[in-house]
CSV table of C-alpha atoms and ligand atoms in Angstrom, one decimal:
chain,number,residue,atom,x,y,z
A,1,MET,CA,76.3,70.2,39.9
A,2,PRO,CA,78.9,71.7,37.6
A,3,THR,CA,79.9,69.7,34.6
A,4,GLN,CA,83.3,71.3,34.3
A,5,PRO,CA,86.2,71.2,36.8
A,6,SER,CA,87.2,74.3,38.8
A,7,SER,CA,90.5,75.2,40.3
A,8,ALA,CA,91.0,74.2,44.0
A,9,VAL,CA,92.0,77.8,44.9
A,10,GLU,CA,88.8,79.2,43.5
A,11,ILE,CA,86.7,76.6,45.3
A,12,ILE,CA,88.3,77.4,48.6
A,13,GLU,CA,88.0,81.1,48.1
A,14,LYS,CA,84.4,80.8,47.3
A,15,LEU,CA,83.7,78.6,50.2
A,16,HIS,CA,85.4,81.1,52.5
A,17,ARG,CA,83.6,84.1,51.0
A,18,TYR,CA,80.1,82.7,51.2
A,19,GLY,CA,80.5,80.1,53.9
A,20,ALA,CA,82.3,82.1,56.6
A,21,PRO,CA,79.5,84.6,57.2
A,22,ALA,CA,77.1,81.8,57.7
A,23,THR,CA,79.1,80.1,60.5
A,24,ILE,CA,78.5,80.4,64.2
A,25,SER,CA,81.3,81.9,66.3
A,26,GLN,CA,81.2,79.2,69.0
A,27,ILE,CA,84.9,78.9,69.7
A,28,GLY,CA,85.0,82.2,71.6
A,29,GLY,CA,84.3,82.6,75.3
A,30,ARG,CA,80.7,83.8,75.1
A,31,TYR,CA,78.8,81.1,73.3
A,32,PHE,CA,76.5,79.4,75.9
A,33,GLY,CA,74.2,77.6,73.5
A,34,PHE,CA,73.2,74.0,73.8
A,35,VAL,CA,76.1,72.1,75.4
A,36,ASN,CA,78.6,73.0,72.7
A,37,GLY,CA,82.2,72.8,73.7
A,38,GLY,CA,85.1,75.0,72.8
A,39,ILE,CA,88.3,73.8,71.2
A,40,VAL,CA,91.7,73.3,72.6
A,41,PRO,CA,94.4,74.5,70.1
A,42,ALA,CA,96.5,71.4,70.2
A,43,GLY,CA,93.4,69.3,69.3
A,44,LEU,CA,92.6,71.5,66.4
A,45,ALA,CA,96.2,71.3,65.1
A,46,ALA,CA,96.2,67.5,65.4
A,47,LYS,CA,93.0,67.3,63.5
A,48,LEU,CA,94.5,69.4,60.7
A,49,LEU,CA,97.6,67.3,60.5
A,50,GLY,CA,95.4,64.1,60.6
A,51,SER,CA,93.3,65.6,57.8
A,52,PHE,CA,96.3,65.9,55.6
A,53,TRP,CA,97.2,62.3,56.3
A,54,ASP,CA,93.6,61.2,55.6
A,55,GLN,CA,94.0,57.9,57.3
A,56,ASN,CA,91.4,55.1,57.3
A,57,ALA,CA,91.2,54.2,61.0
A,58,ALA,CA,89.4,50.9,60.3
A,59,MET,CA,92.3,48.4,60.9
A,60,SER,CA,95.9,48.4,62.0
A,61,ILE,CA,96.9,47.6,58.5
A,62,THR,CA,95.2,50.6,57.1
A,63,SER,CA,96.8,52.9,59.7
A,64,PRO,CA,99.3,51.5,62.2
A,65,VAL,CA,99.4,54.7,64.3
A,66,VAL,CA,95.7,54.7,65.1
A,67,PRO,CA,95.5,51.5,67.2
A,68,ARG,CA,98.6,52.6,69.0
A,69,LEU,CA,97.0,55.9,70.0
A,70,GLU,CA,93.6,54.3,70.7
A,71,THR,CA,95.3,51.8,73.1
A,72,ILE,CA,97.0,54.6,74.9
A,73,VAL,CA,94.0,56.9,75.2
A,74,GLN,CA,91.8,53.9,76.3
A,75,LYS,CA,94.1,53.5,79.2
A,76,TRP,CA,94.2,57.2,80.0
A,77,LEU,CA,90.5,57.5,80.0
A,78,LYS,CA,90.0,54.4,82.2
A,79,ASN,CA,92.2,56.1,84.7
A,80,ILE,CA,90.7,59.6,84.4
A,81,PHE,CA,87.2,58.1,84.9
A,82,SER,CA,88.3,55.4,87.4
A,83,LEU,CA,86.5,52.7,85.5
A,84,PRO,CA,86.9,48.9,86.1
A,85,ASP,CA,90.1,47.3,84.9
A,86,SER,CA,88.3,45.3,82.2
A,87,THR,CA,87.0,48.5,80.5
A,88,VAL,CA,87.7,49.0,76.8
A,89,ALA,CA,86.8,52.0,74.7
A,90,GLY,CA,85.5,52.6,71.2
A,91,PHE,CA,86.0,55.9,69.4
A,92,VAL,CA,82.9,57.0,67.5
A,93,SER,CA,81.3,60.2,66.2
A,94,GLY,CA,79.6,61.4,69.3
A,95,THR,CA,77.3,60.4,72.2
A,96,SER,CA,74.4,59.5,69.9
A,97,ALA,CA,76.5,56.7,68.5
A,98,THR,CA,78.0,55.7,71.8
A,99,ILE,CA,74.6,55.2,73.3
A,100,VAL,CA,73.7,52.9,70.4
A,101,CYS,CA,76.9,50.9,71.1
A,102,GLY,CA,76.3,50.7,74.8
A,103,ILE,CA,72.7,49.5,74.6
A,104,ALA,CA,73.6,47.1,71.8
A,105,ALA,CA,76.2,45.5,74.1
A,106,ALA,CA,73.6,45.3,76.9
A,107,ARG,CA,71.2,43.7,74.5
A,108,TYR,CA,73.8,41.2,73.4
A,109,ARG,CA,74.8,40.2,76.9
A,110,ILE,CA,71.3,39.9,78.4
A,111,LEU,CA,70.1,37.7,75.6
A,112,LYS,CA,73.3,35.6,75.4
A,113,ARG,CA,72.9,34.8,79.1
A,114,GLN,CA,69.6,33.1,78.0
A,115,ASN,CA,71.3,31.2,75.2
A,116,TRP,CA,69.9,33.6,72.6
A,117,ASP,CA,72.5,34.8,70.1
A,118,ILE,CA,71.0,38.1,68.9
A,119,ASN,CA,73.4,38.1,65.9
A,120,LYS,CA,72.0,34.8,64.6
A,121,LYS,CA,68.5,34.8,65.8
A,122,GLY,CA,67.5,38.5,65.8
A,123,LEU,CA,65.0,40.1,68.0
A,124,ILE,CA,61.8,38.5,66.8
A,125,GLY,CA,60.8,35.9,69.3
A,126,ALA,CA,63.7,36.8,71.7
A,127,PRO,CA,63.2,36.7,75.4
A,128,PRO,CA,61.8,40.1,76.7
A,129,ILE,CA,64.2,42.8,77.8
A,130,LYS,CA,63.0,45.4,80.3
A,131,ILE,CA,64.3,49.0,79.6
A,132,ILE,CA,64.1,51.7,82.3
A,133,ALA,CA,65.1,55.3,81.9
A,134,GLY,CA,64.3,58.7,83.6
A,135,GLU,CA,61.5,60.6,81.9
A,136,GLN,CA,63.9,63.3,81.0
A,137,ALA,CA,66.3,61.0,79.2
A,138,HIS,CA,68.0,62.8,76.3
A,139,SER,CA,66.3,62.5,73.0
A,140,THR,CA,69.3,60.5,71.7
A,141,VAL,CA,68.7,57.8,74.3
A,142,VAL,CA,65.2,57.4,73.0
A,143,LYS,CA,66.6,57.4,69.4
A,144,ALA,CA,69.0,54.6,70.3
A,145,ILE,CA,66.3,52.5,71.9
A,146,THR,CA,64.0,52.8,68.9
A,147,LEU,CA,66.9,52.2,66.5
A,148,LEU,CA,67.8,49.0,68.2
A,149,GLY,CA,64.2,47.6,67.8
A,150,PHE,CA,62.8,48.3,71.2
A,151,GLY,CA,59.7,50.5,70.9
A,152,THR,CA,59.2,53.4,73.3
A,153,GLU,CA,56.1,51.7,74.6
A,154,ASN,CA,58.4,49.0,76.1
A,155,VAL,CA,60.4,51.6,78.1
A,156,ASP,CA,59.5,52.4,81.7
A,157,PHE,CA,60.1,56.1,81.9
A,158,VAL,CA,60.5,56.8,85.6
A,159,LYS,CA,59.4,60.1,87.2
A,160,VAL,CA,62.2,62.6,88.1
A,161,ASP,CA,62.6,65.1,90.9
A,162,ASP,CA,62.7,68.9,90.6
A,163,GLN,CA,66.3,68.8,89.3
A,164,GLY,CA,65.5,66.1,86.7
A,165,ARG,CA,67.1,63.2,88.6
A,166,ILE,CA,65.5,59.8,88.4
A,167,ARG,CA,63.6,59.0,91.6
A,168,PRO,CA,65.3,55.8,93.0
A,169,GLU,CA,62.2,54.8,95.0
A,170,LEU,CA,60.1,54.8,91.8
A,171,ILE,CA,62.4,52.5,89.8
A,172,PRO,CA,60.6,49.2,89.2
A,173,ASP,CA,62.1,46.0,90.4
A,174,LEU,CA,65.3,45.3,88.5
A,175,ASP,CA,66.4,41.8,87.3
A,176,SER,CA,69.1,40.3,85.0
A,177,ASN,CA,66.9,41.1,81.9
A,178,THR,CA,66.9,44.9,82.7
A,179,ILE,CA,68.8,47.7,80.9
A,180,LEU,CA,68.7,50.7,83.1
A,181,ILE,CA,69.8,54.0,81.6
A,182,LEU,CA,71.0,56.7,84.0
A,183,ALA,CA,72.2,60.3,83.4
A,184,ALA,CA,75.4,61.9,84.4
A,185,GLY,CA,74.4,65.5,83.6
A,186,ASN,CA,70.8,66.3,82.8
A,187,VAL,CA,70.9,68.2,79.6
A,188,ASN,CA,69.0,71.2,81.1
A,189,SER,CA,69.9,71.2,84.8
A,190,GLY,CA,73.2,69.4,84.7
A,191,ALA,CA,72.0,67.2,87.6
A,192,PHE,CA,73.4,63.7,88.3
A,193,ASP,CA,71.4,60.6,89.1
A,194,ASP,CA,72.0,58.8,92.4
A,195,PHE,CA,74.5,56.2,91.1
A,196,SER,CA,75.7,54.9,94.4
A,197,LYS,CA,72.2,53.8,95.4
A,198,ILE,CA,71.0,52.6,92.1
A,199,CYS,CA,74.0,51.0,90.5
A,200,LYS,CA,74.8,48.8,93.5
A,201,LYS,CA,71.2,47.5,93.5
A,202,ALA,CA,71.4,46.8,89.8
A,203,ASN,CA,74.7,45.0,90.2
A,204,GLU,CA,73.2,42.7,92.8
A,205,VAL,CA,70.6,41.3,90.4
A,206,GLY,CA,72.8,41.5,87.3
A,207,ALA,CA,70.9,44.3,85.5
A,208,TRP,CA,72.9,46.3,82.9
A,209,VAL,CA,73.4,49.9,83.7
A,210,HIS,CA,74.3,52.3,80.9
A,211,ILE,CA,75.3,55.8,81.7
A,212,ASP,CA,74.5,58.8,79.4
A,213,GLY,CA,77.4,61.0,80.5
A,214,ALA,CA,77.7,63.0,77.3
A,215,PHE,CA,79.1,66.1,79.1
A,216,GLY,CA,78.7,65.2,82.8
A,217,LEU,CA,81.0,62.2,83.0
A,218,TRP,CA,83.9,64.7,82.9
A,219,ALA,CA,82.9,65.9,86.4
A,220,ARG,CA,84.7,62.8,87.5
A,221,ALA,CA,87.9,64.3,86.2
A,222,THR,CA,87.9,67.1,88.7
A,223,LYS,CA,88.8,66.5,92.4
A,224,LYS,CA,86.1,68.9,93.7
A,225,LEU,CA,83.2,67.6,91.5
A,226,ALA,CA,84.0,63.9,91.3
A,227,TYR,CA,81.5,63.3,94.1
A,228,LEU,CA,78.7,63.9,91.6
A,229,THR,CA,79.6,60.6,89.9
A,230,GLU,CA,80.1,58.5,92.9
A,231,GLY,CA,79.1,54.9,92.3
A,232,ILE,CA,79.2,55.3,88.5
A,233,GLU,CA,82.0,52.7,88.4
A,234,TYR,CA,79.4,50.0,89.1
A,235,ALA,CA,77.7,50.6,85.8
A,236,ASN,CA,78.5,48.5,82.7
A,237,SER,CA,78.8,51.0,79.9
A,238,TRP,CA,79.5,54.7,79.8
A,239,ALA,CA,78.8,57.2,76.9
A,240,VAL,CA,80.7,60.4,76.8
A,241,ASP,CA,81.7,63.1,74.3
A,242,GLY,CA,85.1,64.6,73.7
A,243,HIS,CA,83.5,67.5,71.8
A,244,LYS,CA,81.6,69.0,74.7
A,245,THR,CA,83.3,69.3,78.1
A,246,LEU,CA,86.7,68.2,77.0
A,247,ASN,CA,86.9,70.8,74.1
A,248,THR,CA,88.1,68.5,71.4
A,249,PRO,CA,87.0,69.3,67.8
A,250,TYR,CA,83.6,67.9,66.7
A,251,ASP,CA,83.1,64.3,65.9
A,252,CYS,CA,84.5,62.7,69.0
A,253,GLY,CA,82.5,60.3,71.2
A,254,ILE,CA,83.8,57.5,73.4
A,255,ILE,CA,82.0,54.3,74.4
A,256,SER,CA,83.5,52.7,77.4
A,257,CYS,CA,82.3,49.2,78.3
A,258,SER,CA,83.6,46.8,81.1
A,259,ASP,CA,82.3,43.8,79.1
A,260,GLU,CA,84.6,43.7,76.0
A,261,ASN,CA,83.1,40.5,74.7
A,262,ALA,CA,79.6,41.9,74.7
A,263,LEU,CA,80.7,45.2,73.0
A,264,VAL,CA,82.7,43.5,70.3
A,265,ASN,CA,80.1,40.9,69.6
A,266,ALA,CA,77.3,43.5,69.5
A,267,LEU,CA,79.3,45.6,67.0
A,268,HIS,CA,80.3,42.3,65.3
A,269,LEU,CA,82.2,42.6,62.2
A,270,ALA,CA,83.5,39.8,60.1
A,271,GLY,CA,84.8,39.5,56.6
A,272,ASP,CA,87.4,37.3,55.0
A,273,TYR,CA,89.3,40.2,53.7
A,274,LEU,CA,89.8,41.6,57.2
A,275,THR,CA,93.2,40.9,58.6
A,276,LEU,CA,92.9,40.9,62.4
A,277,ASN,CA,96.0,40.6,64.6
A,278,LYS,CA,96.4,40.3,68.3
A,279,ASN,CA,96.7,44.1,68.7
A,280,ARG,CA,93.8,46.4,68.7
A,281,GLU,CA,91.6,46.6,65.7
A,282,GLY,CA,89.5,49.8,66.1
A,283,ALA,CA,86.7,48.7,63.9
A,284,LEU,CA,85.7,46.0,66.4
A,285,TYR,CA,84.8,48.7,68.9
A,286,GLY,CA,82.4,50.7,66.9
A,287,PRO,CA,79.7,50.3,64.3
A,288,GLU,CA,81.8,51.5,61.3
A,289,LEU,CA,84.5,50.0,59.2
A,290,SER,CA,86.1,52.9,57.4
A,291,ARG,CA,86.3,55.9,59.7
A,292,ARG,CA,88.2,59.1,60.3
A,293,ALA,CA,91.2,58.9,62.7
A,294,ARG,CA,89.6,61.0,65.3
A,295,ILE,CA,91.9,59.7,67.9
A,296,PHE,CA,94.6,62.2,66.8
A,297,GLU,CA,92.7,65.1,68.2
A,298,LEU,CA,91.5,63.3,71.3
A,299,TRP,CA,95.0,62.2,72.1
A,300,ALA,CA,96.4,65.7,71.5
A,301,THR,CA,93.8,67.4,73.6
A,302,LEU,CA,94.3,65.1,76.6
A,303,LYS,CA,98.1,65.5,76.3
A,304,SER,CA,97.9,69.2,75.9
A,305,LEU,CA,95.8,69.6,79.1
A,306,GLY,CA,97.1,66.8,81.3
A,307,THR,CA,95.0,65.6,84.2
A,308,PHE,CA,95.8,68.9,86.0
A,309,GLY,CA,94.7,71.0,83.1
A,310,ILE,CA,91.5,69.0,82.6
A,311,ASP,CA,90.6,69.4,86.3
A,312,GLN,CA,91.2,73.1,86.2
A,313,MET,CA,89.4,73.7,83.0
A,314,ILE,CA,86.3,71.8,84.0
A,315,TYR,CA,86.2,73.2,87.5
A,316,GLY,CA,86.4,76.6,85.8
A,317,PHE,CA,83.2,75.8,83.9
A,318,HIS,CA,81.5,75.2,87.2
A,319,GLU,CA,82.9,78.4,88.8
A,320,ARG,CA,81.8,80.5,85.7
A,321,SER,CA,78.4,78.9,85.9
A,322,LYS,CA,78.0,79.7,89.6
A,323,GLN,CA,79.1,83.3,88.8
A,324,PHE,CA,76.5,83.6,86.0
A,325,ALA,CA,73.7,82.2,88.2
A,326,ASN,CA,74.7,84.5,91.1
A,327,GLU,CA,74.9,87.6,89.1
A,328,LEU,CA,71.7,87.0,87.3
A,329,SER,CA,69.8,86.2,90.4
A,330,LYS,CA,70.7,89.6,91.8
A,331,ILE,CA,68.8,91.2,89.0
A,332,GLU,CA,65.1,91.5,89.8
A,333,GLY,CA,63.1,89.7,87.2
A,334,PHE,CA,65.5,86.8,86.7
A,335,THR,CA,65.1,83.5,88.7
A,336,ILE,CA,67.5,80.5,88.6
A,337,LEU,CA,65.5,77.3,88.6
A,338,ASN,CA,68.2,74.7,89.2
A,339,ASN,CA,71.0,74.1,91.6
A,340,VAL,CA,74.1,74.7,89.7
A,341,TYR,CA,75.8,71.3,90.3
A,342,PHE,CA,77.9,71.4,87.2
A,343,ASN,CA,78.0,73.7,84.2
A,344,GLN,CA,74.3,74.3,83.4
A,345,THR,CA,72.1,77.1,84.5
A,346,ILE,CA,68.3,77.4,83.9
A,347,VAL,CA,67.0,81.0,83.9
A,348,ILE,CA,63.4,82.2,83.8
A,349,CYS,CA,61.6,85.6,83.9
A,350,GLU,CA,58.1,86.3,85.2
A,351,THR,CA,56.4,84.9,82.1
A,352,ASP,CA,57.2,82.7,79.1
A,353,GLN,CA,56.6,85.7,76.9
A,354,ILE,CA,59.2,87.8,78.7
A,355,VAL,CA,61.7,84.9,78.5
A,356,GLU,CA,61.2,84.7,74.8
A,357,ARG,CA,61.7,88.4,74.3
A,358,VAL,CA,64.7,88.7,76.5
A,359,LEU,CA,66.3,85.7,74.8
A,360,ASN,CA,65.7,87.3,71.4
A,361,LEU,CA,67.2,90.6,72.5
A,362,VAL,CA,70.2,88.9,74.1
A,363,GLN,CA,70.8,87.0,70.9
A,364,ASN,CA,70.5,90.1,68.8
A,365,ASP,CA,72.8,92.1,71.1
A,366,LYS,CA,75.6,89.8,70.0
A,367,VAL,CA,77.6,90.0,73.2
A,368,CYS,CA,76.9,86.4,73.9
A,369,TRP,CA,74.6,83.6,72.7
A,370,ALA,CA,72.3,81.4,74.7
A,371,SER,CA,69.6,79.0,73.7
A,372,GLY,CA,66.1,78.4,75.0
A,373,SER,CA,64.7,75.2,76.2
A,374,LEU,CA,61.6,73.8,77.9
A,375,TRP,CA,61.8,72.8,81.6
A,376,ASN,CA,58.7,71.4,83.4
A,377,GLY,CA,56.4,73.0,80.9
A,378,ARG,CA,58.0,76.5,81.1
A,379,LYS,CA,60.1,78.3,78.5
A,380,VAL,CA,63.6,78.8,79.9
A,381,ILE,CA,66.9,80.2,79.0
A,382,ARG,CA,69.7,77.6,79.3
A,383,LEU,CA,73.2,78.7,79.9
A,384,SER,CA,75.9,76.1,79.3
A,385,ILE,CA,79.5,77.0,80.1
A,386,CYS,CA,81.6,74.6,78.1
A,387,SER,CA,84.6,76.5,76.7
A,388,TRP,CA,88.1,77.0,78.1
A,389,ALA,CA,88.0,80.4,76.6
A,390,THR,CA,85.2,81.7,78.9
A,391,THR,CA,86.5,84.1,81.5
A,392,ALA,CA,84.9,85.8,84.5
A,393,GLU,CA,84.9,89.0,82.5
A,394,ASP,CA,83.0,87.2,79.7
A,395,ILE,CA,80.3,86.3,82.2
A,396,ARG,CA,80.2,89.9,83.6
A,397,ILE,CA,79.6,91.5,80.2
A,398,SER,CA,77.1,88.8,79.3
A,399,VAL,CA,75.2,89.5,82.5
A,400,ASP,CA,75.1,93.2,81.4
A,401,SER,CA,73.6,92.2,78.1
A,402,PHE,CA,70.9,90.2,80.0
A,403,ARG,CA,70.3,93.2,82.2
A,404,ARG,CA,69.8,95.5,79.3
A,405,ALA,CA,67.5,93.1,77.5
A,406,LEU,CA,65.2,92.7,80.5
A,407,LEU,CA,65.1,96.5,81.0
A,408,LEU,CA,64.1,97.0,77.4
A,409,VAL,CA,61.3,94.4,77.7
A,410,LYS,CA,60.0,95.9,80.9
A,411,ASN,CA,60.1,99.4,79.6
A,412,SER,CA,58.4,98.5,76.3
A,413,SER,CA,55.6,96.6,78.1
A,414,PHE,CA,54.6,99.8,79.9
A,415,LEU,CA,53.8,101.5,76.6
B,1,LIG,C1,74.7,66.1,73.7
B,1,LIG,C2,74.1,65.0,74.4
B,1,LIG,C3,73.8,63.8,73.8
B,1,LIG,C4,74.1,63.5,72.4
B,1,LIG,O1,75.5,63.7,72.1
B,1,LIG,P1,76.0,64.0,70.6
B,1,LIG,O2,77.5,64.2,70.8
B,1,LIG,O3,75.3,65.3,70.2
B,1,LIG,O4,75.6,62.9,69.7
B,1,LIG,C5,73.3,62.8,74.6
B,1,LIG,N1,73.0,63.0,75.9
B,1,LIG,C6,73.3,64.2,76.5
B,1,LIG,C7,73.0,64.4,78.0
B,1,LIG,C8,73.8,65.2,75.8
B,1,LIG,O5,74.1,66.4,76.4
């Protein structure tokens, strides 16, 4: 920590000189790692403008433009995802935070129905809540559950099928004290749970269904892939990212919830100094008070694409994924393990060791970048197409890089 001030120009120059080489070039068309989205230019520009304004999005009095845009975007998203009329949205940092919000709302509602006010009485001595999730639930689902005071031993992790989908016939009996967490987009395979079957059953008994739709809920925004999310409208809360499939800048998650009262009470915020008016107060719909006005870039991204552009962009991810899977499967030595329902492809080679060496060579070839993962005990390469910038040509030359890598590994293993 320096004791003396430095000039702003010097600081920025230094950051650029030393920082830039240590960044990852993930906004181009050949970054297939994790499920990291690209960035739509209008969204980036809106973020920059918003940065210069440096608004505190907490309340309407601290930034009148924020609740206006949040109200508009809440309505747009409700339409894009065809969610129930009563649905409200909170704008938070990412899906990790949205899952905490959704499960907190579920916990509030379930206990309130039994005359137990969690805000006053806390969890100790509270009526039991049953939590059910697929055994491949994302790590952030488990984190949210533990953060909210439910231990993992209290969660029923249900077996999944060969695509990672929860097996409906193995879900224990649901009741009105159940929180059931389903996945729209398995993080490895991109598969979707059977919402039609499961959500209706949950509805009948009053169980709360929370959807982890970090990247997959966006399938609902395309005509040709919306079928994957059929029945999802019967859930109670939905977690989704802007910064993955929608290609907003980072730090953009949306919690949607059809029970406004439960959401707002769960994220309860009260203080005499807060001036609330009848219009939207963003702080009520998320866990924070002061926060960045991330709605600027979400609004700009949606407006820049329009529903037509969103449909086209996301369906493009699917087409590029199919192309990647098809072209790789034609090369002897690569096998695709999943059905490419959406934008994720799981690739293996003959052995775990070959997978590791191929992945390493591909990463060092610097034509594209992909990450490894574990799938049913095997080392795999996971390809996620998540950027508007990815073209068919990008896939073609990336496949060439995979082909070269495999050939090198095979040739060297004969030595
Ligand atoms: C990325 C992801 C998350 C976590 O989202 P963040 O935006 O990284 O907090 C949760 N669930 C799934 C399925 C994901 O892909």
